Coordinates of N, CA and C in Angstrom, one line a residue:
M111 N 87.0 70.3 97.3 CA 86.6 70.9 98.6 C 85.0 71.4 98.6
K112 N 84.3 71.2 99.7 CA 83.2 71.4 99.8 C 82.7 72.9 100.1
P113 N 82.1 73.7 99.4 CA 82.2 75.0 99.4 C 81.6 75.6 100.7
E114 N 81.0 74.7 101.7 CA 80.4 75.5 102.7 C 81.2 75.3 103.8
V115 N 82.5 74.7 103.5 CA 83.6 74.5 104.5 C 84.6 75.4 104.7
T116 N 84.8 76.4 105.5 CA 85.5 77.5 105.6 C 86.6 77.6 106.8
T117 N 86.6 76.4 107.7 CA 87.8 76.4 108.3 C 88.9 75.4 108.0
N118 N 89.5 74.8 108.8 CA 90.6 73.9 108.3 C 90.1 72.7 107.9
Q119 N 88.8 72.4 108.1 CA 88.4 71.1 107.9 C 88.2 71.2 106.2
S120 N 88.3 72.1 105.5 CA 88.4 72.1 104.1 C 89.8 71.6 103.7
C121 N 90.6 72.2 104.4 CA 92.1 71.5 103.9 C 92.3 69.8 104.5
L122 N 91.6 69.7 105.7 CA 91.9 68.4 106.0 C 91.1 67.3 105.3
Q123 N 90.3 67.6 104.5 CA 89.9 66.6 103.5 C 90.8 65.9 103.0
C124 N 92.0 66.5 102.5 CA 93.0 65.9 101.8 C 94.1 65.8 102.5
H125 N 94.4 66.3 103.8 CA 95.4 66.2 104.7 C 95.1 65.8 106.1
P126 N 94.5 64.5 106.3 CA 93.7 64.0 107.4 C 94.7 63.9 108.6
G127 N 96.1 63.7 108.1 CA 97.3 63.5 109.3 C 97.2 64.8 110.4
L128 N 96.8 65.9 109.7 CA 96.8 66.9 110.8 C 95.5 67.2 111.6
K129 N 94.7 66.2 111.8 CA 93.4 66.5 112.2 C 93.6 66.7 113.6
T130 N 94.4 65.9 114.2 CA 94.6 66.2 115.7 C 95.4 67.5 116.3
P131 N 94.9 68.0 117.4 CA 95.7 69.3 117.7 C 97.4 69.3 118.0
T132 N 97.5 67.9 118.6 CA 99.2 67.6 118.7 C 99.8 67.7 117.2
A133 N 98.9 67.0 116.3 CA 99.8 66.9 114.7 C 99.7 68.2 114.1
L134 N 98.6 69.0 114.3 CA 98.6 70.4 113.9 C 99.6 71.4 114.3
T135 N 99.9 71.2 115.8 CA 100.8 72.2 116.4 C 102.3 71.8 115.9
A136 N 102.5 70.4 115.8 CA 103.8 70.1 115.2 C 104.2 70.4 113.9
H137 N 103.1 70.8 113.1 CA 103.1 71.0 111.8 C 103.6 72.7 111.5
T138 N 102.6 73.3 112.4 CA 102.4 74.8 112.2 C 103.3 75.6 113.3
H139 N 103.8 74.9 114.4 CA 104.5 75.5 115.4 C 104.0 76.7 116.1
H140 N 102.6 76.7 116.1 CA 101.8 77.5 116.6 C 100.6 76.9 117.7
P141 N 100.0 77.3 118.4 CA 98.9 76.9 119.3 C 97.9 76.3 118.3
A142 N 97.3 75.3 118.7 CA 96.4 74.6 117.7 C 95.2 75.6 117.5
E143 N 94.7 76.4 118.5 CA 93.8 77.1 118.2 C 94.0 78.7 118.0
S144 N 95.2 78.7 117.4 CA 95.6 80.1 117.2 C 95.3 80.6 115.5
A145 N 95.3 81.7 115.3 CA 95.5 82.1 113.9 C 96.7 81.5 113.0
G146 N 97.8 81.2 113.8 CA 98.9 80.7 113.1 C 98.7 79.3 112.7
S147 N 97.8 78.6 113.3 CA 97.4 77.2 113.0 C 96.3 77.3 111.9
T148 N 95.7 78.2 111.7 CA 94.6 78.3 110.5 C 95.3 78.3 109.1
C149 N 95.0 77.2 108.4 CA 95.5 77.0 107.2 C 95.8 77.9 106.0
Y150 N 94.5 78.7 105.9 CA 94.8 79.8 104.9 C 95.5 81.0 105.4
N151 N 96.0 81.2 106.5 CA 96.4 82.2 107.0 C 97.9 82.2 106.5
C152 N 98.5 80.8 106.6 CA 99.9 80.7 106.0 C 99.9 80.4 104.4
H153 N 98.9 79.4 103.7 CA 99.1 79.2 102.7 C 98.1 80.0 101.7
M154 N 97.2 80.8 102.2 CA 96.4 81.8 101.3 C 96.5 83.2 101.9
P155 N 97.8 83.8 102.2 CA 97.6 85.2 102.9 C 97.0 86.0 102.1
H156 N 97.2 87.3 102.7 CA 96.5 88.4 102.1 C 97.5 89.4 101.5
T157 N 97.6 88.8 100.1 CA 98.7 89.4 99.3 C 98.2 89.8 97.9
T158 N 96.9 90.0 98.0 CA 96.4 90.4 96.8 C 95.4 91.9 97.2
Y159 N 95.2 92.8 96.2 CA 94.6 94.0 96.4 C 93.3 94.2 95.8
G160 N 92.1 94.3 96.4 CA 90.9 94.6 95.7 C 90.0 95.1 96.7
L161 N 89.0 96.0 96.0 CA 87.8 96.8 96.8 C 88.8 97.6 98.0
L162 N 89.7 98.1 97.8 CA 90.4 98.9 98.8 C 90.9 98.3 100.0
R163 N 91.2 97.1 100.1 CA 91.7 96.1 100.8 C 92.6 95.2 100.4
A164 N 93.3 94.6 101.5 CA 94.0 93.4 100.9 C 93.0 92.3 101.0
I165 N 93.2 91.4 100.1 CA 92.2 90.3 100.1 C 93.3 88.8 99.9
R166 N 92.7 87.5 100.1 CA 93.4 86.5 100.4 C 94.0 86.3 98.9
S167 N 95.2 85.6 98.8 CA 95.5 85.2 97.5 C 94.8 83.7 97.1
H168 N 94.3 83.6 95.8 CA 93.8 82.2 95.5 C 94.6 81.3 95.0
Q169 N 96.1 81.4 95.3 CA 96.8 80.5 94.9 C 97.4 79.9 96.2
I170 N 97.3 78.8 96.4 CA 97.8 77.9 97.6 C 99.4 77.9 97.6
S171 N 100.0 78.3 98.5 CA 101.7 78.3 98.4 C 102.2 78.1 99.8
N172 N 103.4 78.1 100.0 CA 103.8 78.1 101.2 C 104.7 79.3 101.5
P173 N 104.8 79.9 103.0 CA 105.6 81.0 103.3 C 107.0 80.9 102.7
S174 N 107.4 82.0 102.1 CA 108.8 82.0 101.4 C 109.6 83.3 101.6
V175 N 110.5 83.2 102.4 CA 111.4 84.4 102.3 C 112.1 84.6 101.0
R176 N 112.4 83.9 100.4 CA 112.9 84.0 98.8 C 111.8 84.8 98.0
E177 N 110.5 84.2 98.1 CA 109.7 85.0 97.1 C 109.6 86.5 97.7
S178 N 109.7 87.0 98.9 CA 109.9 88.4 99.1 C 111.0 88.9 98.7
T179 N 112.2 88.5 98.8 CA 113.5 89.1 98.4 C 113.5 89.2 96.9
E180 N 113.0 88.2 96.2 CA 113.2 88.0 94.6 C 112.1 88.7 94.0
L181 N 110.9 88.4 94.5 CA 109.8 88.9 93.8 C 109.1 90.1 94.5
G182 N 109.3 90.4 95.7 CA 108.7 91.3 96.4 C 107.5 91.2 96.9
R183 N 107.1 89.7 96.9 CA 105.7 89.5 97.4 C 105.9 89.2 99.1
P184 N 105.0 90.0 99.8 CA 105.1 90.0 101.2 C 104.7 88.3 101.7
N185 N 105.7 87.8 102.5 CA 105.1 86.4 103.1 C 104.4 86.6 104.1
A186 N 103.5 85.4 104.4 CA 102.6 85.2 105.3 C 103.0 85.4 106.7
C187 N 104.3 85.0 106.9 CA 104.8 85.2 108.5 C 105.0 86.5 108.6
N188 N 105.7 87.3 107.9 CA 105.9 88.7 108.3 C 104.6 89.7 108.0
L189 N 103.6 89.3 107.3 CA 102.3 90.0 107.3 C 101.4 89.9 108.8
C190 N 102.1 88.9 109.3 CA 101.4 88.6 110.7 C 102.3 89.2 111.8
H191 N 103.5 88.8 111.9 CA 104.4 89.3 112.4 C 105.1 90.4 112.1
L192 N 104.4 91.4 112.0 CA 105.0 92.6 111.4 C 106.2 93.3 111.9
D193 N 106.4 92.9 113.1 CA 107.6 93.6 114.0 C 108.7 92.9 113.6
Q194 N 108.8 91.6 113.2 CA 110.2 91.0 112.7 C 110.7 91.1 111.4
P195 N 112.0 90.9 111.5 CA 112.9 91.0 110.3 C 112.7 90.0 109.5
L196 N 113.0 90.1 108.2 CA 113.0 88.7 107.3 C 113.8 87.5 107.8
A197 N 115.1 88.1 108.6 CA 115.8 87.0 108.8 C 115.4 86.1 109.7
W198 N 114.6 86.5 110.9 CA 113.7 86.1 111.7 C 112.9 84.7 111.0
T199 N 112.2 85.4 110.0 CA 111.4 84.6 109.5 C 112.2 83.2 108.9
A200 N 113.4 83.7 108.1 CA 114.0 82.7 107.5 C 114.9 81.8 108.4
D201 N 114.9 82.2 109.7 CA 115.7 81.2 110.7 C 114.7 80.1 111.0
R202 N 113.4 80.7 111.2 CA 112.3 79.9 111.6 C 111.8 78.7 110.4
L203 N 111.7 79.2 109.2 CA 111.3 78.4 108.1 C 112.4 77.4 108.0
S204 N 113.9 77.6 108.1 CA 114.9 77.0 108.0 C 114.9 75.6 109.0
A205 N 114.6 76.1 110.2 CA 114.6 75.3 111.2 C 113.6 74.3 111.2
W206 N 112.2 74.8 110.9 CA 111.1 74.0 110.9 C 111.0 73.1 109.7
Y207 N 111.2 73.8 108.5 CA 110.7 73.1 107.3 C 111.9 73.0 106.3
G208 N 113.1 73.2 106.7 CA 114.3 72.9 106.0 C 114.5 73.8 104.8
Q209 N 113.6 75.1 104.7 CA 113.9 75.9 103.7 C 115.4 76.5 104.0
K210 N 116.1 76.7 102.7 CA 117.4 77.5 102.6 C 117.1 79.2 102.5
S211 N 117.7 79.7 103.5 CA 117.6 81.2 103.6 C 118.1 81.6 102.4
P212 N 117.6 82.6 101.5 CA 118.2 83.6 100.4 C 119.1 84.7 101.2
P213 N 120.1 85.0 100.2 CA 120.8 86.2 100.7 C 120.2 87.2 101.3
L214 N 120.6 87.9 102.6 CA 119.8 88.9 103.2 C 120.5 90.1 103.4
S215 N 120.2 91.3 103.4 CA 120.9 92.5 103.7 C 120.9 92.7 104.9
A216 N 121.5 93.7 105.3 CA 121.9 94.1 106.8 C 120.6 94.5 107.4
D217 N 119.9 95.4 106.5 CA 118.4 95.9 106.8 C 117.3 94.5 107.1
D218 N 117.4 93.7 106.3 CA 116.7 92.5 106.5 C 117.0 91.6 107.8
H219 N 118.3 91.8 108.3 CA 118.6 91.1 109.5 C 118.2 92.1 110.6
A220 N 118.0 93.2 110.6 CA 117.9 94.4 111.6 C 116.6 94.8 111.6
L221 N 115.8 95.1 110.5 CA 114.8 96.0 110.8 C 113.7 95.1 110.4
S222 N 112.5 95.6 110.7 CA 111.0 94.7 110.3 C 110.8 94.9 108.8
A223 N 110.4 93.6 108.6 CA 110.1 93.5 107.0 C 108.8 94.3 106.9
G224 N 107.9 94.3 107.8 CA 106.7 95.2 107.4 C 106.8 96.7 107.3
V225 N 107.8 96.9 108.2 CA 108.3 98.5 108.3 C 108.8 98.7 106.7
Q226 N 109.7 98.1 106.3 CA 110.5 98.0 105.2 C 109.6 98.3 104.1
W227 N 108.6 97.2 103.9 CA 107.6 97.3 102.7 C 106.8 98.5 102.8
L228 N 106.5 99.0 104.2 CA 105.4 100.1 104.4 C 106.2 101.4 103.8
L229 N 107.5 101.6 104.0 CA 108.3 102.6 103.6 C 108.8 102.8 102.4
K230 N 109.7 101.5 102.1 CA 110.2 101.6 100.8 C 109.7 100.9 99.7
G231 N 108.8 100.1 99.9 CA 107.9 99.4 99.0 C 107.1 100.2 98.0
D232 N 106.5 99.4 97.1 CA 105.8 100.1 96.0 C 104.2 100.4 96.6
A233 N 103.5 100.8 95.8 CA 102.1 101.0 96.4 C 101.4 99.9 96.8
E234 N 101.4 98.7 96.0 CA 100.7 97.6 96.6 C 101.4 97.1 97.7
Q235 N 102.6 97.1 97.9 CA 103.2 96.6 99.3 C 102.7 97.5 100.3
R236 N 102.8 98.6 100.0 CA 102.2 99.5 101.2 C 101.0 99.3 101.7
L237 N 100.1 99.3 100.6 CA 98.5 99.0 101.3 C 98.4 97.3 101.8
L238 N 99.3 96.5 101.3 CA 99.1 95.6 102.0 C 99.6 95.5 103.5
V239 N 100.6 96.2 103.6 CA 101.1 96.1 105.1 C 100.2 97.2 106.1
A240 N 99.8 98.1 105.2 CA 98.7 99.3 106.1 C 97.5 98.5 106.5
W241 N 97.1 97.6 105.5 CA 95.8 96.8 105.8 C 96.2 95.9 107.1
S242 N 97.2 95.1 106.9 CA 97.6 94.0 107.8 C 97.8 94.8 109.1
M243 N 98.3 95.9 109.2 CA 98.4 96.6 110.7 C 97.1 96.8 111.3
G244 N 95.8 96.7 110.5 CA 94.4 96.7 111.1 C 94.0 95.3 111.2
W245 N 94.8 94.1 110.9 CA 94.0 92.9 110.8 C 94.5 92.2 112.3
A246 N 93.5 91.7 113.1 CA 93.3 91.5 114.5 C 94.7 90.3 114.9
P247 N 94.9 89.3 114.1 CA 95.7 88.5 114.2 C 97.1 88.9 114.4
A248 N 97.4 90.1 113.3 CA 98.7 90.5 113.3 C 98.8 91.5 114.4
Q249 N 97.8 92.2 115.0 CA 97.9 93.1 116.2 C 98.3 92.3 117.1
K250 N 97.6 90.8 117.4 CA 98.0 90.2 118.5 C 99.1 89.7 118.3
A251 N 99.9 89.3 117.2 CA 101.2 88.7 117.0 C 102.3 89.6 117.2
A252 N 102.1 91.0 116.9 CA 103.2 91.8 116.8 C 103.1 93.0 117.8
G253 N 101.7 92.9 118.4 CA 101.5 94.2 119.3 C 100.9 95.3 118.6
H254 N 100.2 96.2 119.1 CA 99.7 97.3 118.5 C 100.2 98.6 118.9
D255 N 101.1 98.9 119.8 CA 101.4 100.2 120.5 C 102.3 100.8 119.4
W256 N 102.9 100.3 118.8 CA 104.1 100.6 117.8 C 103.4 101.3 116.3
L257 N 102.3 100.8 116.1 CA 101.7 101.1 114.7 C 101.0 102.3 114.6
Y258 N 100.6 103.1 115.5 CA 100.0 104.4 115.2 C 100.8 105.4 114.5
P259 N 102.5 105.6 114.8 CA 103.0 106.3 113.7 C 103.2 106.3 112.5
F260 N 103.4 105.0 112.3 CA 103.4 104.4 110.7 C 102.2 104.8 109.8
L261 N 101.1 104.2 110.7 CA 99.8 104.6 110.1 C 99.2 106.1 109.8
A262 N 99.7 106.9 110.9 CA 99.4 108.2 110.6 C 100.4 108.7 109.4
F263 N 101.6 108.3 109.4 CA 102.6 108.7 108.5 C 101.7 108.6 107.2
E264 N 101.2 107.4 106.9 CA 100.8 107.0 105.5 C 99.6 107.5 105.3
L265 N 98.8 108.3 106.0 CA 97.8 109.3 105.8 C 98.3 110.2 104.5
N266 N 99.4 110.5 104.5 CA 99.7 111.4 103.6 C 100.5 110.6 102.3
D267 N 100.2 109.3 101.9 CA 100.7 108.3 100.9 C 100.2 109.0 99.7
P268 N 101.0 109.0 98.5 CA 100.6 109.5 97.2 C 99.3 108.8 96.8
Y269 N 98.9 107.5 97.0 CA 97.7 106.7 96.6 C 96.9 106.7 97.5
A270 N 95.7 107.4 97.0 CA 94.6 107.3 97.8 C 94.1 106.0 98.4
A271 N 94.4 104.8 97.8 CA 93.9 103.4 98.2 C 94.8 103.2 99.4
V272 N 96.1 103.4 99.5 CA 97.0 103.3 100.9 C 96.4 104.3 102.0
R273 N 96.1 105.4 101.6 CA 95.7 106.1 102.5 C 94.4 105.7 103.2
F274 N 93.5 105.4 102.4 CA 92.3 104.8 102.8 C 92.3 103.5 103.7
A275 N 93.4 102.6 103.2 CA 93.8 101.4 104.2 C 94.5 101.8 105.5
S276 N 95.2 102.8 105.5 CA 95.8 103.4 106.7 C 94.9 104.0 107.7
W277 N 94.0 104.6 107.1 CA 93.0 105.2 108.0 C 92.0 104.1 108.6
K278 N 91.5 103.2 107.8 CA 90.8 102.4 108.4 C 91.2 101.2 109.4
S279 N 92.7 101.0 109.2 CA 93.6 100.1 110.3 C 93.7 101.1 111.6
L280 N 94.1 102.3 111.3 CA 94.1 103.5 112.4 C 92.6 103.3 113.4
Q281 N 91.7 103.3 112.6 CA 90.5 103.3 113.4 C 90.3 101.9 114.2
S282 N 91.0 101.0 114.0 CA 91.3 99.6 114.7 C 91.9 99.7 115.9
L283 N 92.4 100.9 116.3 CA 93.7 100.9 117.4 C 92.7 101.7 118.4
P284 N 93.1 101.4 119.8 CA 92.4 102.0 121.1 C 92.8 103.6 120.8
G285 N 91.5 104.3 121.0 CA 91.7 105.8 121.1 C 91.5 106.2 119.9
F286 N 91.2 105.4 118.5 CA 91.0 106.1 117.1 C 89.8 105.5 116.6
S287 N 88.9 104.9 117.6 CA 87.7 104.2 116.8 C 86.9 105.4 116.4
G288 N 86.5 105.6 115.0 CA 85.6 106.3 114.6 C 86.4 107.7 114.0
Y289 N 87.8 107.6 114.1 CA 88.8 108.9 113.8 C 88.2 109.2 112.4
D290 N 88.0 110.7 112.4 CA 87.7 111.3 110.8 C 88.9 111.5 110.0
F291 N 88.6 111.3 108.7 CA 89.8 111.8 107.9 C 89.3 111.5 106.6
D292 N 89.6 112.5 105.9 CA 89.2 112.6 104.7 C 90.3 112.2 103.4
Y293 N 90.4 110.7 102.9 CA 91.6 110.1 102.2 C 91.5 110.8 101.0
T294 N 90.6 111.7 100.7 CA 90.4 112.4 99.1 C 91.1 113.7 99.0
V295 N 91.3 114.2 100.1 CA 91.8 115.7 100.3 C 93.1 115.8 99.6
A296 N 93.3 117.4 99.2 CA 94.5 117.4 98.6 C 95.9 117.3 99.4
D297 N 97.1 117.5 99.1 CA 98.2 117.3 99.8 C 98.3 118.0 101.0
G298 N 98.2 119.3 100.9 CA 98.3 120.3 102.2 C 97.5 119.8 103.2
K299 N 96.3 119.3 102.9 CA 95.3 118.7 104.3 C 95.7 117.4 104.7
Q300 N 96.4 116.7 104.1 CA 97.0 115.2 104.2 C 98.1 115.6 105.2
K301 N 98.9 116.5 105.1 CA 99.9 116.7 105.6 C 99.3 117.2 107.2
E302 N 98.5 118.2 107.1 CA 97.9 118.6 108.3 C 97.3 117.3 109.1
A303 N 96.6 116.4 108.4 CA 96.0 115.4 109.1 C 97.1 114.5 109.8
V304 N 98.1 114.4 109.1 CA 99.2 113.4 109.5 C 99.7 114.3 110.9
A305 N 99.8 115.6 110.8 CA 100.6 116.0 112.2 C 99.5 115.8 113.2
L306 N 98.1 116.1 112.9 CA 97.2 116.2 114.2 C 97.0 114.7 114.6
T307 N 97.1 113.8 113.7 CA 97.2 112.5 114.2 C 98.3 111.9 115.0
Y308 N 99.4 112.2 114.3 CA 100.7 112.1 115.2 C 100.5 112.6 116.4
R309 N 100.1 113.8 116.9 CA 100.1 114.5 118.0 C 99.3 114.0 118.9
K310 N 98.0 113.4 118.5 CA 97.0 112.8 119.1 C 97.6 111.3 119.7
W311 N 98.2 110.6 118.9 CA 98.9 109.5 119.6 C 100.1 109.8 120.5
W312 N 100.6 110.8 120.2 CA 101.9 111.2 121.2 C 101.5 111.4 122.6
F313 N 100.4 112.2 122.8 CA 99.8 112.7 123.9 C 98.9 111.9 124.7
E314 N 98.4 110.9 123.7 CA 97.1 110.2 124.1 C 97.2 108.8 124.3
Q315 N 97.8 108.3 123.3 CA 98.1 106.8 123.5 C 99.8 106.2 123.5
R316 N 100.6 106.8 123.3 CA 101.9 106.5 123.4 C 102.2 106.0 124.8
N317 N 103.0 105.0 124.9 CA 103.1 104.4 126.4 C 104.5 105.6 126.8
P318 N 104.3 106.3 127.8 CA 105.1 107.5 128.5 C 106.4 106.5 129.1
N319 N 106.2 105.3 129.4 CA 107.4 104.5 129.7 C 108.2 104.1 128.7
G320 N 108.0 104.3 127.6 CA 108.8 104.1 126.3 C 108.7 102.2 126.3
G321 N 110.0 101.8 125.5 CA 110.2 100.5 125.6 C 110.1 100.1 124.2
Y322 N 109.4 101.1 123.3 CA 109.6 100.9 121.9 C 110.6 100.0 121.3
R323 N 110.9 99.2 120.1 CA 111.8 98.6 119.8 C 112.4 98.8 118.7
P324 N 113.8 98.9 118.5 CA 114.7 99.2 117.1 C 114.3 98.9 116.1
E325 N 114.2 97.7 116.0 CA 113.7 97.0 114.8 C 112.5 97.6 114.1
T326 N 111.7 98.2 114.7 CA 110.5 98.7 114.2 C 110.7 100.2 113.7
L327 N 111.9 100.5 113.8 CA 112.4 101.9 113.3 C 111.8 103.1 114.4
L328 N 111.8 102.7 115.5 CA 111.3 103.6 116.5 C 112.5 103.6 117.8
E329 N 112.5 104.9 118.0 CA 113.6 105.0 119.3 C 112.6 104.5 120.7
A330 N 113.2 104.3 121.7 CA 112.9 103.8 122.9 C 111.6 104.5 123.5
D331 N 111.6 105.9 123.1 CA 110.5 106.7 123.5 C 109.4 106.8 122.4
G332 N 109.7 106.3 121.3 CA 108.4 106.1 120.4 C 108.6 107.2 118.9
S333 N 109.6 108.0 119.1 CA 109.9 108.8 118.2 C 110.4 107.9 117.0
F334 N 110.6 108.5 115.9 CA 111.1 107.6 114.6 C 112.7 107.8 114.8
R335 N 113.3 106.7 114.2 CA 114.8 106.7 114.1 C 114.9 107.5 112.9
Q336 N 115.1 108.9 113.0 CA 115.0 109.9 111.7 C 115.8 109.3 110.6
D337 N 117.2 109.0 111.0 CA 118.2 108.7 110.0 C 117.6 107.6 109.0
L338 N 117.1 106.6 109.6 CA 116.6 105.4 108.9 C 115.4 105.8 108.2
L339 N 114.4 106.4 108.8 CA 113.3 106.8 108.1 C 113.5 107.5 106.9
D340 N 114.4 108.5 107.0 CA 114.8 109.3 105.8 C 115.3 108.4 104.8
R341 N 116.2 107.2 105.2 CA 117.0 106.5 104.2 C 115.8 105.4 103.5
M342 N 114.9 105.3 104.3 CA 113.9 104.3 103.9 C 113.1 105.1 102.7
L343 N 112.8 106.2 102.8 CA 111.9 107.0 102.0 C 112.7 107.3 100.8
Q344 N 113.9 107.6 101.1 CA 114.8 107.9 99.7 C 114.9 106.7 98.7
E345 N 114.7 105.3 99.5 CA 114.8 104.3 98.6 C 113.3 103.7 98.3
R346 N 112.4 104.5 98.5 CA 111.1 104.0 98.2 C 110.8 103.6 96.7
N347 N 110.1 102.7 96.4 CA 109.8 102.2 94.9 C 108.8 103.4 94.7
H348 N 109.0 104.1 93.6 CA 108.0 105.0 92.9 C 107.5 104.6 91.7
R349 N 107.7 103.5 91.5 CA 106.9 102.9 90.1 C 105.4 103.2 90.1
K350 N 104.9 103.4 89.1 CA 103.5 103.6 88.8 C 102.7 102.4 89.1
V351 N 101.9 102.3 89.9 CA 101.1 101.1 90.0 C 99.6 101.1 89.6
Y352 N 98.9 100.4 88.6 CA 97.6 100.5 88.4 C 96.9 99.2 88.7
L353 N 96.0 99.4 89.7 CA 95.4 98.0 90.0 C 94.0 98.2 89.8
A354 N 93.5 97.5 88.9 CA 92.0 97.6 88.5 C 91.2 97.0 89.7
E355 N 90.0 97.5 90.0 CA 89.0 97.0 91.0 C 88.3 95.8 90.3

């Protein structure tokens, strides 16, 4: 690969059959000019942690629901389509590329994979999703109206790096540009910040007409589906994670 080539042109040196927009769209099932047709978004997704953010994997791979269920690695599809369940992704990978779906739980059929990783996952999974919630292609694909309460909630995460990523993503949302938060403060101050942030969203940015979707763990009015939220947190993976910078 030529080092100065940072677009699809780098990949097309070895895959010339995908050069035309028609061929590219037939392969990706996304519009040719969209983020879903950018090779490295699908084949080198943001599944690695470094410098207080998600960074791209340096391993070229294919999106895989099986990797997500068996290894815990968030897949490229659900890191962009944050609002969709794993079953939604499995159906499309099966129809488009013949991938066999792994066994999936009831939650994997009904609830957003991104929300599950954010609430039940280990610290690295939580950071990857929190960062992705501030990624413009993901906000475009999944919408941003429903992200606020989850990013507010994660301002009280046990890991400072997750709190930082959540805060930075929150700042990317309308009404929260330049929002002040100290991710290094003690637990009591974090809880206070969560309450203030949630209140700001509820009264200033929440859609008063509702329409929030149950698969995102929200009631129609935007409040949490509390029984599911409580269960997800009870199932959270609390293993200690040490990631060197």
